[in-house]
C-alpha positions as CSV (number, residue, x, y, z in Angstrom):
1,H,-7.5,8.7,-13.9
2,I,-8.4,5.3,-12.6
3,H,-11.0,3.1,-14.2
4,V,-12.6,1.5,-11.1
5,P,-16.2,0.5,-10.8
6,T,-18.2,3.1,-8.9
7,V,-21.8,3.3,-7.7
8,L,-22.9,6.9,-8.5
9,N,-26.2,7.0,-6.6
10,E,-27.8,5.4,-3.6
11,K,-30.3,3.4,-5.5
12,Q,-27.6,1.7,-7.5
13,T,-29.3,2.8,-10.8
14,I,-26.3,4.7,-12.0
15,V,-23.1,2.7,-12.0
16,Y,-19.8,3.5,-13.7
17,P,-18.6,0.0,-14.7
18,G,-14.9,0.9,-14.8
19,A,-12.8,-0.9,-17.3
20,P,-12.9,-4.6,-18.0
21,Q,-9.1,-4.7,-17.9
22,G,-6.9,-3.0,-15.2
23,H,-4.0,-1.1,-16.7
24,T,-2.0,-0.6,-13.5
25,K,-1.8,-2.1,-10.0
26,K,-4.2,0.6,-8.8
27,E,-6.9,-0.9,-10.9
28,Q,-7.2,-4.3,-9.1
29,T,-11.0,-4.0,-9.1
30,S,-11.2,-3.4,-12.9
31,T,-11.7,-7.0,-14.0
32,S,-15.2,-7.3,-15.3
33,I,-18.1,-6.0,-17.3
34,L,-21.5,-5.4,-15.6
35,L,-24.7,-7.2,-16.5
36,V,-27.5,-4.9,-15.4
37,E,-31.0,-6.3,-15.0
38,L,-33.7,-3.7,-14.6
39,S,-37.2,-4.6,-13.3
40,K,-40.0,-2.7,-11.8
41,G,-38.6,-1.1,-8.6
42,S,-35.2,-2.9,-8.6
43,C,-31.9,-3.0,-10.3
44,Q,-29.7,-6.1,-10.2
45,I,-26.0,-5.8,-11.1
46,H,-23.9,-8.9,-11.9
47,P,-20.2,-8.5,-12.6
48,I,-18.8,-10.9,-15.2
49,K,-15.0,-11.3,-15.2
50,V,-13.5,-10.9,-18.6
51,A,-10.0,-9.5,-17.9
52,E,-7.1,-11.2,-19.5
53,V,-4.7,-10.1,-16.7
54,Y,-5.6,-9.6,-13.0
55,W,-3.5,-7.3,-10.8
56,K,-3.4,-8.7,-7.2
57,T,-1.8,-7.8,-3.9
58,K,-1.3,-10.7,-1.5
59,E,-0.4,-10.0,2.1
60,I,1.4,-13.0,3.6
61,S,2.3,-13.4,7.3
62,L,5.7,-15.0,8.0
63,R,4.9,-15.6,11.7
64,Q,5.3,-19.4,11.3
65,A,8.5,-19.2,9.2
66,K,12.1,-19.2,10.5
67,T,14.3,-20.0,7.5
68,T,14.4,-19.0,3.8
69,K,13.1,-22.5,2.9
70,E,10.1,-22.1,5.3
71,V,9.4,-18.6,3.8
72,I,9.4,-20.1,0.3
73,V,7.1,-23.0,1.4
74,H,4.7,-20.5,3.0
75,I,4.6,-18.3,0.0
76,R,4.1,-21.3,-2.3
77,Q,1.1,-22.4,-0.1
78,Q,-0.5,-19.0,-0.2
79,L,-0.1,-18.6,-4.0
80,S,-1.7,-22.0,-4.6
81,K,-5.0,-20.3,-3.6
82,V,-4.8,-17.6,-6.3
83,E,-7.8,-17.9,-8.7
84,D,-9.0,-16.2,-11.9
85,G,-6.9,-16.0,-15.0
86,F,-3.3,-14.8,-15.5
87,S,-2.4,-12.8,-12.4
88,L,0.3,-10.2,-11.8
89,I,1.0,-10.5,-8.1
90,E,2.6,-8.1,-5.6
91,I,3.5,-9.9,-2.4
92,K,3.6,-7.9,0.8
93,L,5.3,-9.8,3.7
94,K,4.4,-9.1,7.3
95,D,5.2,-10.5,10.8
96,Y,8.9,-10.9,9.9
97,D,10.7,-9.2,12.8
98,H,11.8,-12.6,14.2
99,L,13.7,-13.6,11.0
100,N,17.4,-13.4,10.9
101,T,19.2,-10.8,8.8
102,D,20.3,-13.4,6.1
103,V,16.7,-14.3,5.4
104,L,15.7,-10.6,5.3
105,E,18.6,-9.7,3.0
106,R,17.5,-12.5,0.5
107,I,14.0,-10.9,0.4
108,Q,15.2,-7.2,0.1
109,S,18.0,-8.0,-2.5
110,G,15.5,-9.7,-4.8
111,E,17.2,-13.1,-4.5
112,L,14.0,-14.6,-3.2
113,L,11.9,-13.1,-6.0
114,D,14.3,-14.4,-8.6
115,Y,14.1,-17.9,-7.1
116,L,10.3,-17.9,-7.0
117,L,10.1,-16.5,-10.6
118,E,12.2,-19.4,-11.8
119,E,10.3,-22.0,-9.8
120,F,6.8,-20.7,-10.8
121,S,7.8,-20.4,-14.5
122,D,8.3,-24.1,-14.6
123,R,5.3,-25.1,-12.6
124,I,2.6,-22.5,-12.9
125,R,1.9,-20.6,-16.1
126,D,-0.9,-18.4,-14.9
127,L,0.8,-16.1,-12.4
128,F,3.8,-13.8,-12.4
129,I,5.2,-12.3,-9.2
130,W,6.3,-8.8,-10.0
131,R,7.3,-7.5,-6.6
132,I,8.0,-8.8,-3.0
133,S,8.3,-6.2,-0.3
134,L,8.3,-6.1,3.5
135,M,5.4,-4.3,5.0
136,E,6.5,-1.5,7.4
137,D,5.4,-1.9,11.0
138,T,3.2,0.9,12.2
139,F,4.8,0.9,15.6
140,Y,8.2,2.5,16.0
141,A,10.5,2.1,18.9
142,K,11.6,5.3,20.6
143,I,15.3,6.0,20.1
144,P,16.7,7.8,23.1
145,L,18.8,10.9,22.2
146,A,21.7,11.7,24.4
147,A,21.0,15.4,24.3
148,S,20.6,17.9,27.1
149,A,17.2,19.6,27.6
150,K,18.9,22.9,26.8
151,L,20.1,21.6,23.3
152,M,16.6,20.2,22.6
153,E,15.0,23.6,23.5
154,Q,17.4,25.4,21.2
155,L,16.6,23.0,18.3
156,F,12.8,23.5,18.8
157,Q,13.1,27.2,19.2
158,Y,14.1,27.7,15.5
159,Y,10.9,26.1,14.4
160,Q,8.6,28.0,16.7
161,T,8.8,31.4,14.9
162,P,6.1,31.6,12.3
163,Q,8.5,33.0,9.6
164,D,11.0,30.2,10.0
165,F,8.2,27.6,10.1
166,Q,6.7,29.0,6.9
167,Q,10.1,29.0,5.2
168,I,10.4,25.3,5.9
169,L,6.9,24.8,4.4
170,N,7.6,27.0,1.4
171,E,7.1,24.3,-1.1
172,V,3.8,23.3,0.5
173,Y,2.6,26.9,0.5
174,S,3.4,27.2,-3.2
175,H,0.6,24.7,-3.9
176,Q,-2.6,26.7,-3.9
177,E,-4.9,24.1,-2.2
178,A,-2.4,23.1,0.4
179,A,-1.8,26.8,1.4
180,K,-5.6,27.3,1.7
181,I,-5.9,24.3,4.0
182,L,-2.9,25.3,6.2
183,S,-4.2,28.9,6.5
184,E,-7.4,27.4,7.9
185,L,-5.5,25.4,10.5
186,P,-4.0,28.0,12.9
187,E,-2.8,25.3,15.3
188,Y,-0.9,23.5,12.6
189,Q,2.5,24.8,13.7
190,E,2.0,23.9,17.3
191,E,0.7,20.4,16.6
192,P,3.7,19.0,14.8
193,L,6.1,20.6,17.3
194,E,4.2,19.1,20.3
195,K,4.3,15.6,18.6
196,A,8.0,16.0,17.8
197,K,8.7,16.9,21.5
198,Q,7.0,13.7,22.6
199,L,9.2,11.5,20.4
């Protein structure tokens, strides 16, 4: 159950205000109360921020950074723009493919997070970085498999019989709603197999 503000009708006369304080990272928009002004034929809604803590996600591109020091400088610059009150920040790093493995290991091991926490605790009292992660690229390189066409055909043959395919999806079929959706998709078996063959 997420307490996010929601407009419940097209005329904006019924609005669920959410909660004035987000309890989890999913409630980043739960930061305010709503002042509603009704007049003849109109409804004005004004959010007033009252949260003590703000959950935020910050995407930061590392395209211009090459070293760990440059990564730190870049993050520091981006976090100087954070507004509102005390903020719990999740940093998602992107455009990092060009960085060497030492820099990436410092990010993934938590070493960079520890350093930034120490630095910001001395300088900035109104933010706390609770996670740093590398955003996954949506494009994947194809990995060539040194397998004969005959072997590939044998591997795919197992998944082409409806009984075997259904056995693989047994857990999904045990969920009532998922089973209903899959039964309405007669091409579902063929579609994943065709996509897998194209990989």
